Amino acid sequence: MSLMLDRGEETDSAARTKANIARELNMQIREIGGSLQAGGDPLTFYCECGCMAEVKRTVREYDAAGALAESHVCPDSD
């Protein structure tokens, strides 16, 4: 299944799906990493716009602002 249109643009539905996957993954990273994190070291989360760029955040930073790469915008969720 392709998430891209022939002209190279993602559908809104595909973008929301990828963003939802990133958020689900980040919640698991937060849960597991938060219990293992020592000294507030940053964890690697994934950009919640769905591009999956790595975003370094401490658990506190993630809890406050989520994980969006600079200037990225989260698509509307389903």
CSV table of C-alpha atoms in Angstrom, one decimal:
chain,number,residue,atom,x,y,z
A,1,MET,CA,0.0,0.0,0.0
A,2,SER,CA,1.4,3.4,-1.0
A,3,LEU,CA,1.0,6.4,1.2
A,4,MET,CA,1.9,8.7,-1.7
A,5,LEU,CA,-0.1,10.0,-4.6
A,6,ASP,CA,1.4,9.9,-8.1
A,7,ARG,CA,2.3,13.6,-8.0
A,8,GLY,CA,4.3,13.0,-4.8
A,9,GLU,CA,1.9,14.6,-2.3
A,10,GLU,CA,0.6,12.7,0.7
A,11,THR,CA,-3.1,12.4,1.2
A,12,ASP,CA,-4.5,13.9,4.4
A,13,SER,CA,-5.5,10.5,5.6
A,14,ALA,CA,-2.0,9.1,5.1
A,15,ALA,CA,-0.4,12.1,6.9
A,16,ARG,CA,-2.8,11.6,9.8
A,17,THR,CA,-2.1,7.9,9.9
A,18,LYS,CA,1.7,8.4,10.0
A,19,ALA,CA,1.3,11.1,12.7
A,20,ASN,CA,-0.8,8.7,14.8
A,21,ILE,CA,1.8,6.0,14.4
A,22,ALA,CA,4.5,8.5,15.6
A,23,ARG,CA,2.4,9.5,18.6
A,24,GLU,CA,1.8,5.9,19.6
A,25,LEU,CA,5.5,5.1,19.3
A,26,ASN,CA,6.4,8.1,21.3
A,27,MET,CA,4.0,7.1,24.1
A,28,GLN,CA,5.7,3.8,24.3
A,29,ILE,CA,9.2,5.4,24.3
A,30,ARG,CA,8.0,7.8,27.0
A,31,GLU,CA,6.6,5.0,29.2
A,32,ILE,CA,9.6,2.7,28.9
A,33,GLY,CA,12.3,5.3,28.7
A,34,GLY,CA,10.8,7.3,31.5
A,35,SER,CA,11.2,4.5,33.9
A,36,LEU,CA,14.8,3.9,32.8
A,37,GLN,CA,15.9,7.5,32.4
A,38,ALA,CA,18.7,8.6,34.7
A,39,GLY,CA,19.5,12.2,35.3
A,40,GLY,CA,17.1,13.7,32.8
A,41,ASP,CA,19.1,12.6,29.8
A,42,PRO,CA,17.2,13.2,26.5
A,43,LEU,CA,15.5,10.3,24.8
A,44,THR,CA,14.9,10.0,21.0
A,45,PHE,CA,11.3,10.6,20.1
A,46,TYR,CA,9.9,10.8,16.5
A,47,CYS,CA,8.4,13.9,15.0
A,48,GLU,CA,4.6,13.8,15.5
A,49,CYS,CA,3.9,15.4,12.1
A,50,GLY,CA,4.6,11.9,10.7
A,51,CYS,CA,7.9,12.6,9.0
A,52,MET,CA,9.6,10.4,11.7
A,53,ALA,CA,12.5,12.8,12.1
A,54,GLU,CA,14.4,12.1,15.4
A,55,VAL,CA,13.6,14.7,18.1
A,56,LYS,CA,15.6,14.7,21.3
A,57,ARG,CA,13.6,15.5,24.4
A,58,THR,CA,13.7,14.8,28.1
A,59,VAL,CA,10.6,13.2,29.5
A,60,ARG,CA,9.7,16.5,31.1
A,61,GLU,CA,10.1,18.3,27.8
A,62,TYR,CA,8.1,15.7,26.0
A,63,ASP,CA,5.3,15.9,28.6
A,64,ALA,CA,5.2,19.6,28.2
A,65,ALA,CA,5.4,20.0,24.4
A,66,GLY,CA,5.3,16.6,22.7
A,67,ALA,CA,7.8,15.9,19.9
A,68,LEU,CA,7.7,18.1,16.8
A,69,ALA,CA,10.8,19.0,14.9
A,70,GLU,CA,11.4,22.7,14.6
A,71,SER,CA,8.8,24.4,12.3
A,72,HIS,CA,6.8,21.1,11.8
A,73,VAL,CA,3.1,21.1,12.2
A,74,CYS,CA,1.0,18.2,13.4
A,75,PRO,CA,-1.8,17.2,11.0
A,76,ASP,CA,-5.3,17.0,12.4
A,77,SER,CA,-5.8,13.7,14.1
A,78,ASP,CA,-8.6,11.3,13.2
